[in-house]
CSV table of C-alpha atoms in Angstrom, one decimal:
chain,number,residue,atom,x,y,z
Z,1,MET,CA,124.5,88.5,96.4
Z,2,ALA,CA,125.7,89.2,100.0
Z,3,SER,CA,123.6,91.2,102.4
Z,4,GLU,CA,123.8,92.7,105.9
Z,5,THR,CA,121.2,94.4,108.1
Z,6,VAL,CA,122.0,97.7,109.7
Z,7,ASN,CA,119.8,99.3,112.4
Z,8,THR,CA,120.2,102.9,113.6
Z,9,PRO,CA,117.9,105.1,115.7
Z,10,ASP,CA,116.3,106.6,112.6
Z,11,THR,CA,116.4,103.8,110.1
Z,12,GLN,CA,115.8,100.1,109.6
Z,13,ALA,CA,117.9,99.2,106.7
Z,14,ARG,CA,118.9,96.2,104.6
Z,15,LYS,CA,122.1,96.9,102.7
Z,16,VAL,CA,122.7,94.7,99.6
Z,17,VAL,CA,126.2,94.5,98.1
Z,18,GLY,CA,125.8,93.7,94.4
Z,19,PRO,CA,127.6,93.9,91.1
Z,20,GLN,CA,128.6,97.1,89.3
Z,21,VAL,CA,125.7,98.8,87.6
Z,22,GLU,CA,126.0,99.8,83.9
Z,23,THR,CA,125.5,103.6,84.2
Z,24,GLY,CA,127.6,104.5,87.2
Z,25,LEU,CA,124.7,106.7,88.5
Z,26,ARG,CA,123.8,106.7,92.2
Z,27,VAL,CA,120.1,107.3,92.6
Z,28,GLY,CA,117.9,107.7,95.6
Z,29,PHE,CA,114.1,107.0,95.5
Z,30,LEU,CA,111.7,108.0,98.3
Z,31,ILE,CA,108.3,106.2,98.4
Z,32,SER,CA,105.6,106.4,101.0
Z,33,HIS,CA,105.5,102.6,101.6
Z,34,PRO,CA,106.1,99.3,99.8
Z,35,ILE,CA,103.7,99.2,96.8
Z,36,GLN,CA,103.2,96.0,94.8
Z,37,TYR,CA,103.1,97.9,91.5
Z,38,LEU,CA,106.4,99.6,92.0
Z,39,SER,CA,108.6,96.6,93.1
Z,40,PRO,CA,109.2,95.4,89.5
Z,41,LEU,CA,110.2,98.9,88.4
Z,42,LEU,CA,112.6,99.2,91.4
Z,43,ARG,CA,114.3,95.9,90.6
Z,44,GLU,CA,114.7,96.8,86.9
Z,45,LEU,CA,116.0,100.3,87.8
Z,46,ASP,CA,118.5,98.7,90.3
Z,47,SER,CA,120.0,96.8,87.3
Z,48,ARG,CA,120.8,100.1,85.5
Z,49,VAL,CA,121.8,102.4,88.4
Z,50,ASP,CA,123.2,102.2,91.9
Z,51,LEU,CA,119.7,102.5,93.5
Z,52,HIS,CA,118.8,103.0,97.1
Z,53,VAL,CA,115.1,103.1,98.0
Z,54,PHE,CA,113.8,104.8,101.1
Z,55,TYR,CA,110.3,104.0,102.6
Z,56,ALA,CA,108.6,106.6,104.8
Z,57,HIS,CA,106.2,104.1,106.4
Z,58,ASP,CA,105.8,100.3,106.9
Z,59,PRO,CA,102.0,99.6,107.0
Z,60,SER,CA,100.8,96.8,109.1
Z,61,PRO,CA,98.1,94.3,107.9
Z,62,GLU,CA,95.6,96.2,110.1
Z,63,GLN,CA,96.5,99.4,108.3
Z,64,GLN,CA,96.1,97.7,104.9
Z,65,ALA,CA,92.5,96.8,106.0
Z,66,GLU,CA,91.8,100.3,107.1
Z,67,ALA,CA,92.9,101.7,103.7
Z,68,GLY,CA,89.8,100.3,102.1
Z,69,PHE,CA,90.5,96.6,101.6
Z,70,ASP,CA,88.5,95.7,104.8
Z,71,VAL,CA,90.7,92.6,105.3
Z,72,GLU,CA,94.0,92.2,106.9
Z,73,PHE,CA,96.7,90.8,104.6
Z,74,GLU,CA,100.3,90.8,103.5
Z,75,TRP,CA,101.1,90.8,99.7
Z,76,ASP,CA,102.1,87.3,98.6
Z,77,THR,CA,104.8,88.6,96.2
Z,78,ASN,CA,108.2,89.9,97.2
Z,79,LEU,CA,108.0,93.6,97.4
Z,80,LEU,CA,111.4,94.2,98.9
Z,81,GLY,CA,113.7,91.8,97.0
Z,82,GLY,CA,116.3,92.8,94.4
Z,83,TYR,CA,117.3,96.3,95.5
Z,84,ASP,CA,118.7,98.2,98.5
Z,85,TYR,CA,116.1,99.7,100.8
Z,86,THR,CA,115.8,101.6,104.1
Z,87,PHE,CA,112.7,102.1,106.3
Z,88,LEU,CA,113.0,105.6,107.7
Z,89,GLU,CA,111.6,106.3,111.1
Z,90,ASN,CA,108.2,107.8,110.7
Z,91,LYS,CA,107.8,110.4,113.4
Z,92,ALA,CA,104.3,111.5,112.5
Z,93,GLN,CA,101.9,111.8,115.3
Z,94,ASP,CA,99.4,109.6,113.4
Z,95,PRO,CA,101.6,107.6,111.0
Z,96,ASP,CA,99.8,106.7,107.7
Z,97,ALA,CA,101.0,106.6,104.1
Z,98,ARG,CA,97.8,105.6,102.4
Z,99,ALA,CA,95.1,108.1,103.6
Z,100,GLY,CA,96.6,111.0,101.6
Z,101,SER,CA,97.3,113.0,104.8
Z,102,PHE,CA,100.2,115.4,104.2
Z,103,PHE,CA,101.4,114.9,107.8
Z,104,GLY,CA,101.0,111.1,107.7
Z,105,CYS,CA,104.7,110.7,106.9
Z,106,ASP,CA,107.3,112.8,108.7
Z,107,THR,CA,110.8,111.4,108.2
Z,108,PRO,CA,113.5,114.0,109.2
Z,109,GLY,CA,116.1,111.2,108.9
Z,110,ILE,CA,116.1,111.7,105.1
Z,111,TYR,CA,118.1,114.9,105.6
Z,112,GLY,CA,121.1,112.9,106.9
Z,113,GLN,CA,120.7,110.2,104.3
Z,114,ILE,CA,120.8,112.6,101.4
Z,115,ARG,CA,123.8,114.5,102.8
Z,116,ALA,CA,125.8,111.3,103.4
Z,117,ASP,CA,125.0,109.2,100.3
Z,118,ALA,CA,126.3,111.5,97.5
Z,119,PHE,CA,123.4,110.8,95.1
Z,120,ASP,CA,123.7,111.9,91.5
Z,121,ALA,CA,119.9,112.3,91.5
Z,122,PHE,CA,116.9,111.7,93.7
Z,123,ILE,CA,113.3,110.8,92.9
Z,124,VAL,CA,110.2,111.3,95.1
Z,125,ASN,CA,107.0,109.5,94.3
Z,126,GLY,CA,104.8,112.6,94.3
Z,127,TRP,CA,104.6,115.7,96.5
Z,128,TYR,CA,101.6,115.0,98.7
Z,129,LEU,CA,103.5,114.0,101.8
Z,130,LYS,CA,105.7,116.0,104.2
Z,131,SER,CA,108.4,113.3,103.8
Z,132,TYR,CA,108.6,114.1,100.1
Z,133,TRP,CA,109.2,117.8,100.7
Z,134,GLN,CA,111.8,117.0,103.4
Z,135,ALA,CA,113.6,115.1,100.7
Z,136,VAL,CA,113.2,117.9,98.2
Z,137,TRP,CA,114.6,120.6,100.5
Z,138,ALA,CA,117.5,118.3,101.5
Z,139,CYS,CA,118.3,117.8,97.8
Z,140,ARG,CA,118.1,121.5,97.1
Z,141,ARG,CA,120.6,122.2,100.0
Z,142,ALA,CA,122.9,119.4,98.9
Z,143,GLY,CA,122.8,120.3,95.2
Z,144,VAL,CA,121.3,117.0,94.1
Z,145,PRO,CA,118.9,117.1,91.1
Z,146,VAL,CA,115.5,116.0,92.3
Z,147,PHE,CA,112.7,114.5,90.2
Z,148,ALA,CA,109.0,113.9,91.0
Z,149,ARG,CA,107.3,110.9,89.6
Z,150,GLY,CA,103.5,111.3,89.5
Z,151,ASP,CA,100.2,110.4,87.9
Z,152,SER,CA,97.9,113.3,88.9
Z,153,GLN,CA,95.3,114.5,86.3
Z,154,LEU,CA,93.0,117.4,85.8
Z,155,HIS,CA,89.9,115.2,85.2
Z,156,VAL,CA,89.0,114.8,88.9
Z,157,PRO,CA,86.4,116.5,91.0
Z,158,ASN,CA,87.8,119.3,93.1
Z,159,GLN,CA,86.5,122.1,95.3
Z,160,TRP,CA,86.7,125.5,93.6
Z,161,TRP,CA,89.0,127.0,96.2
Z,162,LYS,CA,91.5,124.2,95.7
Z,163,ARG,CA,91.5,124.7,92.0
Z,164,ILE,CA,92.2,128.4,92.5
Z,165,ALA,CA,94.9,127.8,95.1
Z,166,LYS,CA,96.6,125.3,92.9
Z,167,ARG,CA,96.4,127.5,89.8
Z,168,ILE,CA,98.2,130.2,91.8
Z,169,GLY,CA,100.6,128.2,93.9
Z,170,TYR,CA,101.6,125.2,91.8
Z,171,PRO,CA,103.5,127.0,89.0
Z,172,ILE,CA,105.8,128.4,91.8
Z,173,LEU,CA,105.9,125.2,93.9
Z,174,LEU,CA,106.8,122.9,91.1
Z,175,ARG,CA,109.9,124.9,90.3
Z,176,ALA,CA,111.5,123.1,93.1
Z,177,PHE,CA,111.9,120.0,90.9
Z,178,ASP,CA,114.6,119.6,88.2
Z,179,GLY,CA,112.4,117.2,86.3
Z,180,PHE,CA,109.2,115.2,86.2
Z,181,LEU,CA,108.8,111.5,85.4
Z,182,SER,CA,105.4,111.4,83.8
Z,183,VAL,CA,103.5,108.1,83.6
Z,184,GLY,CA,101.2,109.1,80.8
Z,185,ALA,CA,99.3,111.7,78.7
Z,186,ARG,CA,97.0,112.9,81.6
Z,187,PHE,CA,100.0,113.8,83.8
Z,188,ASP,CA,101.7,115.6,80.9
Z,189,GLU,CA,98.5,117.6,80.5
Z,190,TYR,CA,98.5,118.3,84.3
Z,191,LEU,CA,102.0,119.6,84.3
Z,192,ARG,CA,101.6,121.8,81.2
Z,193,HIS,CA,98.4,123.2,82.9
Z,194,TYR,CA,100.7,124.4,85.8
Z,195,ARG,CA,103.2,125.9,83.4
Z,196,VAL,CA,106.0,123.3,83.8
Z,197,PRO,CA,108.4,123.7,80.8
Z,198,PRO,CA,108.2,120.8,78.3
Z,199,ASN,CA,111.9,120.1,78.6
Z,200,ARG,CA,111.3,119.2,82.3
Z,201,ILE,CA,108.7,116.6,81.5
Z,202,HIS,CA,110.1,113.1,80.8
Z,203,ARG,CA,107.8,110.2,80.0
Z,204,ALA,CA,108.3,107.1,82.2
Z,205,PRO,CA,105.1,105.0,81.8
Z,206,HIS,CA,103.2,103.3,84.6
Z,207,ALA,CA,103.9,99.5,84.4
Z,208,VAL,CA,103.4,96.2,86.1
Z,209,ASP,CA,105.5,93.1,85.6
Z,210,ASN,CA,104.0,92.1,82.3
Z,211,SER,CA,105.9,88.9,81.9
Z,212,TRP,CA,104.9,87.7,85.4
Z,213,PHE,CA,101.2,88.2,84.8
Z,214,ALA,CA,101.4,86.8,81.2
Z,215,SER,CA,103.2,83.7,82.3
Z,216,ARG,CA,100.8,83.0,85.2
Z,217,ALA,CA,97.8,83.6,83.0
Z,218,LYS,CA,99.1,81.1,80.5
Z,219,LYS,CA,99.9,78.6,83.2
Z,220,ALA,CA,96.4,79.1,84.7
Z,221,GLU,CA,94.9,78.3,81.2
Z,222,GLN,CA,97.1,75.2,80.8
Z,223,GLU,CA,96.0,73.9,84.2
Z,224,GLY,CA,92.3,74.6,83.4
Z,225,ARG,CA,92.0,77.1,86.3
Z,226,PRO,CA,89.5,79.5,84.4
Z,227,ARG,CA,87.3,76.5,83.6
Z,228,ALA,CA,87.4,75.3,87.2
Z,229,LEU,CA,86.5,78.8,88.4
Z,230,ARG,CA,83.4,78.8,86.0
Z,231,ASP,CA,82.4,75.5,87.5
Z,232,GLU,CA,82.8,76.8,91.1
Z,233,LEU,CA,80.7,79.8,90.3
Z,234,GLY,CA,78.0,77.9,88.4
Z,235,LEU,CA,78.9,79.6,85.1
Z,236,LEU,CA,78.5,77.9,81.7
Z,237,PRO,CA,81.5,77.6,79.3
Z,238,ASP,CA,80.0,80.2,76.9
Z,239,ASP,CA,78.8,82.7,79.6
Z,240,HIS,CA,80.2,86.2,79.1
Z,241,ILE,CA,82.0,87.7,82.1
Z,242,LEU,CA,82.8,91.2,83.2
Z,243,LEU,CA,85.5,91.4,85.9
Z,244,PHE,CA,85.9,94.1,88.6
Z,245,VAL,CA,89.1,94.1,90.6
Z,246,GLY,CA,89.6,96.6,93.4
Z,247,LYS,CA,88.3,98.1,96.6
Z,248,PHE,CA,84.5,98.4,97.2
Z,249,ILE,CA,84.5,102.1,97.9
Z,250,SER,CA,82.4,104.9,96.5
Z,251,VAL,CA,85.0,106.4,94.2
Z,252,LYS,CA,85.2,103.1,92.2
Z,253,ARG,CA,81.5,103.1,91.3
Z,254,ALA,CA,81.3,99.3,91.3
Z,255,GLU,CA,77.5,99.5,91.4
Z,256,ASP,CA,77.5,100.8,87.8
Z,257,ILE,CA,78.4,97.4,86.5
Z,258,LEU,CA,75.3,95.9,88.2
Z,259,ARG,CA,73.1,98.6,86.7
Z,260,ALA,CA,74.6,98.0,83.3
Z,261,LEU,CA,73.9,94.2,83.6
Z,262,ASP,CA,70.3,95.2,84.3
Z,263,VAL,CA,70.1,97.2,81.1
Z,264,LEU,CA,71.7,94.4,79.1
Z,265,GLU,CA,69.1,92.0,80.5
Z,266,THR,CA,66.3,94.1,79.0
Z,267,ARG,CA,68.2,93.7,75.7
Z,268,ASN,CA,68.3,89.9,76.1
Z,269,VAL,CA,72.1,90.0,76.4
Z,270,ASP,CA,73.2,87.6,79.2
Z,271,VAL,CA,76.4,88.8,81.0
Z,272,SER,CA,77.7,87.9,84.5
Z,273,ALA,CA,79.9,90.0,86.7
Z,274,ILE,CA,82.7,88.7,89.0
Z,275,TYR,CA,83.8,91.0,91.8
Z,276,VAL,CA,87.3,90.4,93.1
Z,277,GLY,CA,88.0,92.5,96.1
Z,278,ALA,CA,86.6,93.7,99.4
Z,279,GLY,CA,85.6,96.9,101.1
Z,280,PRO,CA,82.9,98.8,103.0
Z,281,GLN,CA,80.3,98.7,100.2
Z,282,GLU,CA,80.3,95.0,99.7
Z,283,LYS,CA,77.0,94.4,101.6
Z,284,ALA,CA,75.3,97.1,99.6
Z,285,LEU,CA,76.6,95.7,96.3
Z,286,ARG,CA,75.3,92.2,97.2
Z,287,SER,CA,71.9,93.6,98.1
Z,288,LYS,CA,71.8,95.7,94.9
Z,289,ALA,CA,72.6,92.6,92.8
Z,290,GLN,CA,69.9,90.6,94.5
Z,291,ARG,CA,67.3,93.4,94.1
Z,292,LEU,CA,68.1,93.7,90.4
Z,293,GLY,CA,68.2,90.0,89.9
Z,294,VAL,CA,71.4,90.1,87.9
Z,295,SER,CA,74.2,87.5,87.8
Z,296,ALA,CA,77.0,88.8,90.1
Z,297,HIS,CA,79.5,86.7,92.0
Z,298,PHE,CA,81.6,88.1,94.9
Z,299,VAL,CA,84.7,86.0,95.4
Z,300,GLY,CA,86.4,88.2,98.1
Z,301,PHE,CA,89.9,89.6,98.2
Z,302,LYS,CA,92.5,87.8,96.1
Z,303,ASN,CA,96.2,88.3,96.4
Z,304,GLN,CA,98.6,89.0,93.5
Z,305,SER,CA,99.3,85.3,92.6
Z,306,GLU,CA,95.6,84.5,92.4
Z,307,LEU,CA,94.6,87.3,90.0
Z,308,PRO,CA,95.9,86.1,86.6
Z,309,ALA,CA,93.4,83.2,86.5
Z,310,TYR,CA,90.5,85.7,86.9
Z,311,TYR,CA,91.9,87.9,84.2
Z,312,ALA,CA,92.2,84.9,81.9
Z,313,LEU,CA,88.6,84.0,82.7
Z,314,ALA,CA,87.0,87.4,81.9
Z,315,ASP,CA,85.8,88.8,78.5
Z,316,ALA,CA,86.8,92.2,79.8
Z,317,LEU,CA,87.9,94.1,82.9
Z,318,VAL,CA,85.6,97.0,83.9
Z,319,LEU,CA,86.9,100.1,85.8
Z,320,PRO,CA,83.9,102.5,86.2
Z,321,SER,CA,85.7,104.9,88.6
Z,322,LYS,CA,84.7,108.6,89.0
Z,323,SER,CA,88.3,109.4,90.0
Z,324,GLU,CA,91.3,107.2,89.1
Z,325,THR,CA,94.8,108.7,88.6
Z,326,TRP,CA,95.8,105.7,86.4
Z,327,GLY,CA,94.2,102.3,87.1
Z,328,LEU,CA,97.0,99.7,87.2
Z,329,VAL,CA,94.5,96.8,87.2
Z,330,VAL,CA,94.1,97.7,83.5
Z,331,ASN,CA,97.8,97.0,83.0
Z,332,GLU,CA,97.4,93.7,84.8
Z,333,ALA,CA,94.5,92.6,82.8
Z,334,MET,CA,96.1,93.6,79.5
Z,335,ALA,CA,99.3,91.8,80.4
Z,336,CYS,CA,97.1,88.7,80.6
Z,337,GLY,CA,95.6,89.5,77.2
Z,338,THR,CA,92.3,90.8,78.5
Z,339,PRO,CA,90.7,94.0,77.1
Z,340,ALA,CA,89.4,96.7,79.4
Z,341,ILE,CA,86.3,98.9,79.6
Z,342,VAL,CA,87.0,102.1,81.5
Z,343,SER,CA,85.2,105.4,82.3
Z,344,GLU,CA,86.7,108.6,80.8
Z,345,ALA,CA,87.7,109.5,84.3
Z,346,VAL,CA,90.3,106.7,84.5
Z,347,GLY,CA,93.8,108.1,83.9
Z,348,CYS,CA,95.1,105.4,81.6
Z,349,ARG,CA,92.3,105.9,79.1
Z,350,PRO,CA,94.3,107.9,76.5
Z,351,ASP,CA,97.3,105.7,76.8
Z,352,LEU,CA,96.0,102.2,77.0
Z,353,ILE,CA,92.5,102.1,75.6
Z,354,VAL,CA,92.0,102.2,71.9
Z,355,ASP,CA,88.2,101.7,71.2
Z,356,GLY,CA,87.5,98.5,69.4
Z,357,GLU,CA,91.1,97.3,69.7
Z,358,THR,CA,92.2,97.1,73.4
Z,359,GLY,CA,88.7,97.8,74.9
Z,360,TYR,CA,86.4,100.8,75.2
Z,361,GLY,CA,86.0,104.0,77.0
Z,362,TYR,CA,82.6,105.6,78.0
Z,363,PRO,CA,81.4,108.7,79.9
Z,364,MET,CA,81.7,108.2,83.6
Z,365,GLY,CA,78.4,107.4,85.3
Z,366,ASP,CA,76.6,106.8,82.0
Z,367,VAL,CA,75.2,103.2,82.6
Z,368,GLU,CA,73.5,103.1,79.2
Z,369,ALA,CA,76.8,103.8,77.5
Z,370,LEU,CA,78.6,101.2,79.6
Z,371,ALA,CA,75.9,98.7,78.5
Z,372,ASP,CA,76.4,99.8,74.9
Z,373,VAL,CA,80.2,99.2,74.8
Z,374,THR,CA,79.8,96.0,76.7
Z,375,GLN,CA,77.3,94.7,74.2
Z,376,GLN,CA,79.6,95.9,71.4
Z,377,LEU,CA,82.6,94.0,72.8
Z,378,ILE,CA,80.6,90.9,73.4
Z,379,ALA,CA,79.3,91.0,69.8
Z,380,GLU,CA,82.8,91.3,68.5
Z,381,ARG,CA,84.0,88.4,70.6
Z,382,GLU,CA,81.0,86.3,69.3
Z,383,GLN,CA,82.1,87.2,65.7
Z,384,GLY,CA,85.5,85.7,66.4
Z,385,HIS,CA,87.4,88.9,67.2
Z,386,ASP,CA,90.5,88.1,69.3
Z,387,PHE,CA,91.4,91.2,71.4
Z,388,SER,CA,94.4,89.5,73.1
Z,389,ALA,CA,97.0,90.0,70.4
Z,390,VAL,CA,96.4,93.7,70.1
Z,391,VAL,CA,96.1,94.1,73.8
Z,392,THR,CA,99.4,92.3,74.4
Z,393,ARG,CA,101.2,94.5,71.8
Z,394,ARG,CA,99.8,97.7,73.3
Z,395,ILE,CA,101.0,96.8,76.8
Z,396,GLU,CA,104.6,96.1,75.7
Z,397,GLY,CA,105.4,99.8,75.8
Z,398,TYR,CA,104.2,100.0,79.4
Z,399,SER,CA,106.8,97.7,81.1
Z,400,PRO,CA,109.3,98.1,83.9
Z,401,GLU,CA,112.1,97.9,81.2
Z,402,SER,CA,110.6,100.7,79.2
Z,403,ALA,CA,110.0,102.9,82.2
Z,404,THR,CA,113.5,102.3,83.5
Z,405,LYS,CA,115.0,103.2,80.1
Z,406,HIS,CA,113.2,106.6,80.1
Z,407,ILE,CA,114.0,107.3,83.8
Z,408,VAL,CA,117.7,106.7,83.2
Z,409,LYS,CA,117.7,108.9,80.1
Z,410,ALA,CA,115.9,111.7,82.0
Z,411,ILE,CA,118.5,111.5,84.9
Z,412,GLN,CA,121.4,111.5,82.5
Z,413,SER,CA,120.1,114.5,80.6
Z,414,VAL,CA,119.8,116.6,83.8
Z,415,VAL,CA,123.0,115.4,85.4
Z,416,SER,CA,125.0,116.1,82.2
Z,417,ALA,CA,123.5,119.6,82.0
C-alpha cells in the first residue's frame, strides 16, 4: 500500500492509496483525538468503505498525564495504521480534546474538507465539542447525511438545571442528525428520552479488538506469565484476585473494592486486589489499603500490550464507577475470557453483564452488595464453574466486524433514502 504525506496550513495529513472498497461509499469520520479503542473499528470500517478520518487534536504525552493518568506515555499499539487520516489544525485558545470542554477543539478547516471530499456520509463521535458542530453545519450546507456515534446514558448524576435545559433543547438540537449509531441499550434509552424517532437509531456496538486480546491472553497463559505475576506479587496459586484497570480518580470509586475486601475478610473469604493504573488518588488508595489491612497490590500504569496477562490472571474485573458511559475495560476483560463485576451505573451493564453467566451487577456504592456478588462468583469458581466460555460467546457480538456491519447498513439505508 503506497502512501504520501501532505501538509497544508490547516492540516497534517497522511494519504493512503489502497485497493477498491466493497461498498463504493465514501465516508468521513471526525474524532476528537486518536483513541486506542476506536482504531480497530476504523481499520475494519476502512475495509468496507472509502474512509477518511479527521482528528481535531493530537494530545502530547504530557496532556495524556493531565487527563488523569498521572504518567506521561504513548500507546504501544498502532493507533493510526490501516486507514486514511488527517490531523486538523486545532485553533482553540486552550487546545484539549479530553477534558470535555466544548471549546477545547476548534477546527474550522473541516468546512473546506467536507466541501472538497464529496462524502456520501459523515460521522461525528458525539456532539460535545465545537469541532463536531462545525462538521455538522458543514454537512448540512453540503447536503451530506451526518451521523452521531455516542454512548451517553441517563443514569448519571446531573444538575437539575442541566436536566431541564436538555429536556427542552435536545429534542430540537438532535434533529440536526440524519441518524445515530448507538453503542448499546443505554444510549438507545437516552435517544428515545429526547424523542429521537426509532428509525434514526441504528445499533453499532462498542467494541475492542477481541481477537488481539484473546490471542495475547492465550500467549501469556502459554508462557506462564500469570503465574509469574503471582510470584512477583507474593500471591499463592489458589489466591482469588479482583482486578481494577483504569484511572485513580473519584468517579471510578476504586476505594469500594478495598472496602469490599474488608467486608469479605470478616466473612473469612480471602481475596486480593490488583490495581492496574495511575492517577491522583493512588496515595489515598494505598493508605486506605494499609489502614484496612487488606491485600491490595498497585502495579502502576500498564500499556495495551501488557494488559492481557493481568486479565488472564484475575478471577474477575471490577468496575465500581459512579458514572461510566460504557466501560470498555469490560470488553477487554471479556475478550480474554474474564468475567466482570460492575456497578449499575456502568453503561455496558445491560448489554454485557448477565448475572451468574458473564459476571454480576450491583447497586453503585453498595459495598456489602459488591462483597456479596464477589463471594458468589468465587464460590461458583470453587465449584468448578468456568465463566470463560459464556463470556467469550457474549463478547463475539461486540466486535469491530459487527459494529462495522451495522454502521455500513445504517449509512446505506439513509443514503438510499
